[in-house]
Amino acid sequence: MPAEQTPVENLTEEQAAAELAYLAAEIARNDELYHGHDAPQISDAEYDALKRRNDAIEKQFPQLIRADSPSIRVGAAPLPTFAPITHSRPMLSLDNTFSNEDVRDFINSVYRFLGQLPDGSIAFTAEPKIDGLSMSIRYEQGRLVNAATRGDGTTGENVTENIKTIKEIPNRLPAGAPDVVEVRGEVYMTKSEFLALNEKMAAEGKQTYVNPRNTAAGSLRQLDAKVTASRNLKFFAYAWGEMSEMPADTQMGMVEKFRDWGFPVNPLMKRLNSVEDIIAHYTDIGLKRPDLDYEIDGVVYKVDRLDLQARLGFRSRSPRWATAHKFPAEQAFTKVEKIDIQVGRTGALTPVARLTPVTVGGVVVTNATLHNEDYIKGIGNSGERIREDEHDIRIGDTVIVQRAGDVIPQVLDVVMEKRSSDALPYEFPKKCPVCGSHAVRERNEKTGKLDSVTRCTGGFVCRAQAVEHLKHFVARNSFDIEGLGAKQIDFFFESEDPALQIRTAPEIFTLKKRQEASPFAKLENIEGFGKVSVKKLFDAIDERRNIALPRFIYALGIRHVGETTAKLLARAYGTYEAFEAAMREAQSFSGDAWDDLNNIEGIGEVVARAIVEFFKEPRNVEVIARLLEEVTPQAVEQIAASGSPVAGKTVVFTGALEKFTRDEAKARAEGLGAKVAGSVSKKTDFVVAGPGAGSKLDKARELGVQVMDEDEWLAFISA
Ligand code: IVH
């Protein structure tokens, strides 16, 4: 801070901008010292003076208010850190349905899985889907002991003190409640509270908040629980985690118990049987939506009987017994100012429309995806026309943009009446705008059709691909390295300094060593870092030297390998070494290793090919080898039911089953730690054969694989 301050009125715009940048950094640094480390370097009076100066400049130059302005940060601490809490039961998400047809399919799938005819005998609950943030609140012996955010579903953040400030959430449960109770539900901010808060912010000349949900999240992630308390957050209970005892045997019964224990529950929840009634309730809630004082984005349906829920079980991330029926997306009109191309991790060139800012359902939208070359032209993925009079999207066009939930907004259509004669048709690039390599549309080997995606052929040469690869590598579901986000990756990637540069993943793990060895280029002297954050960063990196195998595989960024596939692979191969060895063996796309890969339920040929192709690329193998010098992927533990006689075994079901549907039998076997394969090979441990079994049974006999009938299997797994 200059000793002599220029009076705010005399600042030029340029000086003001520079000073605001300085103040943002300086105040953030002091916040961090004060809150994060209890080690302030300046007095309170000096700190206040910095804030006052910032406010005064912002008042004079409101157009210069920065996104990271100290006046608009939700709270005092820039990056509050909360201790992690591992959920005793994972916090799952819901599948989405968008149409009445989808709802019918969902309901039919429930009956089908349970082997029943859709005769309307199964009851479903239907209740609003609250647009807030989910929370798990644990009680032991009737006392609130902790509260955690959802986080990645497995581990959340400990926000107990903040949750205790929410008046609607009881700190104690009445006598008679089970010893261990975990109530789950949604923390939210009412629309009226949100509007009032924004009015206050505006009156103080501060930046307003975007929407109630983000504001609720920000209000909760406060190191100072007093700030949370001042925000008047609310709660609806609708689910549970661990329970030492079940006080009811239906969804409705459980929610009624929560209400009896003092939790707010949603008054619009109903129990219904027929698809027609369910859809009528959805419509009714949709009509009430504008008048509700909280944001909702759909209606959640759940199978009411808990014993049926248990039989239906879960897919990898969501229950089979529930779905979220989303309300239609929100739309608005605006103008396409220009079209840019973004190059993704796999080289895909995605056109992005830069729009005149417009509010869609309460959120300001400035960018929207245009998907691919054909989409701009008005052609769908199967070659069909997607716009009525076959028009394209041009720069300068007035368009309809749509935003649905958290999905990236998209440009839906053009308002042709408003097209002006100078609207500019868009020519899709033939070269990667980042590295200049050819950009091509691959031909699908099976169908002979052109792929809708245009890809840069530059591979590792392409900076965009390399950077995106790294961003994927450090992202939340991958290595999740705190303090190493997209912004920092850009910085390290661009650096020309050998002691700072990160161009491939292994270099993340050698950064500390290189820093220590370098007499110059100290990270802590670089703006935006500082001694404390550098230490934190190195600690966060070191923490990830041991990493769960599914995360490791996902982080490699193999095309088509998302989290679910990564989990399947980890489970199937157990260790990284076994996985890589098998993929090398499968290089010719034939033989046992190739068959085994294709036999993993849930992995199709396209995905299998992509994985093997990935390991055929010497550069990938080389980078992974360097990575393995730094990090150790942990072998997958056999899942929970390791005591079961089928854990780790491979089972094939064939023929008709009478006690279960095929899907239920499979889900149950997997729940006990077995792998369920689609075809019989030397690696099959058991074949469960029902009436009518044919070639698979023959093959099992031929290979000497143990064969059981359904009853023998049931006796075996419950032994
Ligand atoms: S049930 C196992 N019910 O939606 C299923 N979720 O998309 C547990 N949500 O993470 C969720 N209202 O944050 C359920 N009435 C409701 C809900 C609801 C909002 C949220 C919840 C969940 C997300 C899944």
Coordinates of N, CA, C and O in Angstrom, one line a residue, residues 72 90 98 115 120 138 158 304 343 359 372 382 387 431 439 491 512 629 653 666 685 699:
I72 N -17.4 -8.6 -1.7 CA -18.5 -9.5 -2.1 C -18.3 -10.9 -1.8 O -19.1 -11.8 -2.0
P90 N -23.1 -44.1 1.8 CA -22.9 -43.1 0.8 C -24.1 -42.2 0.6 O -25.3 -42.6 0.8
F98 N -37.5 -36.8 -17.7 CA -37.9 -35.5 -18.2 C -39.3 -35.5 -18.8 O -39.9 -34.5 -19.0
G115 N -40.1 -58.5 -10.9 CA -40.7 -59.7 -11.5 C -42.2 -59.6 -11.4 O -42.9 -60.6 -11.3
G120 N -50.3 -51.6 -10.7 CA -50.7 -50.5 -9.8 C -50.6 -50.9 -8.4 O -51.1 -50.1 -7.5
R138 N -26.2 -36.3 12.0 CA -26.1 -37.5 12.8 C -26.4 -37.2 14.3 O -25.9 -36.3 14.9
N158 N -17.4 -31.4 7.3 CA -18.0 -31.3 8.6 C -18.4 -29.8 8.9 O -17.6 -28.9 9.1
D304 N -42.5 -46.7 -2.1 CA -42.8 -46.4 -0.7 C -42.3 -47.5 0.3 O -41.7 -47.2 1.3
V343 N -11.3 -26.5 -27.2 CA -10.8 -27.8 -27.5 C -10.7 -28.5 -26.2 O -10.1 -28.1 -25.2
T359 N -30.8 -13.2 -18.5 CA -31.1 -14.0 -17.4 C -32.0 -15.1 -17.8 O -33.0 -14.9 -18.4
N372 N -21.8 -29.1 -31.9 CA -20.9 -29.5 -33.0 C -21.3 -28.9 -34.3 O -22.2 -28.1 -34.4
S382 N -28.2 -38.2 -35.8 CA -28.5 -39.3 -36.8 C -28.8 -38.8 -38.1 O -29.4 -39.4 -39.0
R387 N -34.2 -28.5 -37.1 CA -35.0 -27.2 -37.0 C -36.0 -27.2 -38.2 O -35.6 -27.6 -39.3
K431 N -9.0 -26.8 -39.0 CA -7.8 -27.0 -38.2 C -8.1 -26.6 -36.8 O -8.9 -25.8 -36.5
A439 N -8.2 -30.9 -38.1 CA -9.3 -31.3 -37.2 C -10.2 -32.2 -38.1 O -10.5 -31.8 -39.2
F491 N -1.5 -21.8 -15.0 CA -0.3 -21.1 -14.6 C 1.0 -22.0 -14.8 O 1.9 -21.7 -15.4
K512 N 7.6 -30.1 -5.9 CA 8.3 -29.8 -4.6 C 9.8 -29.9 -4.7 O 10.5 -29.0 -4.4
E629 N 6.2 -43.8 -10.4 CA 7.3 -43.6 -9.6 C 7.0 -42.7 -8.4 O 7.6 -42.6 -7.4
F653 N -25.2 -66.1 -15.0 CA -26.6 -66.6 -14.9 C -27.1 -67.0 -16.3 O -26.9 -66.2 -17.2
K666 N -28.6 -60.6 -10.4 CA -27.3 -60.0 -10.7 C -26.9 -58.9 -9.6 O -25.8 -58.9 -9.1
D685 N -16.4 -68.9 -12.2 CA -16.3 -69.8 -11.1 C -17.6 -70.6 -11.0 O -17.6 -71.8 -10.6
K699 N -21.1 -75.0 -22.4 CA -19.7 -74.5 -22.3 C -19.2 -74.7 -20.9 O -18.0 -75.1 -20.7

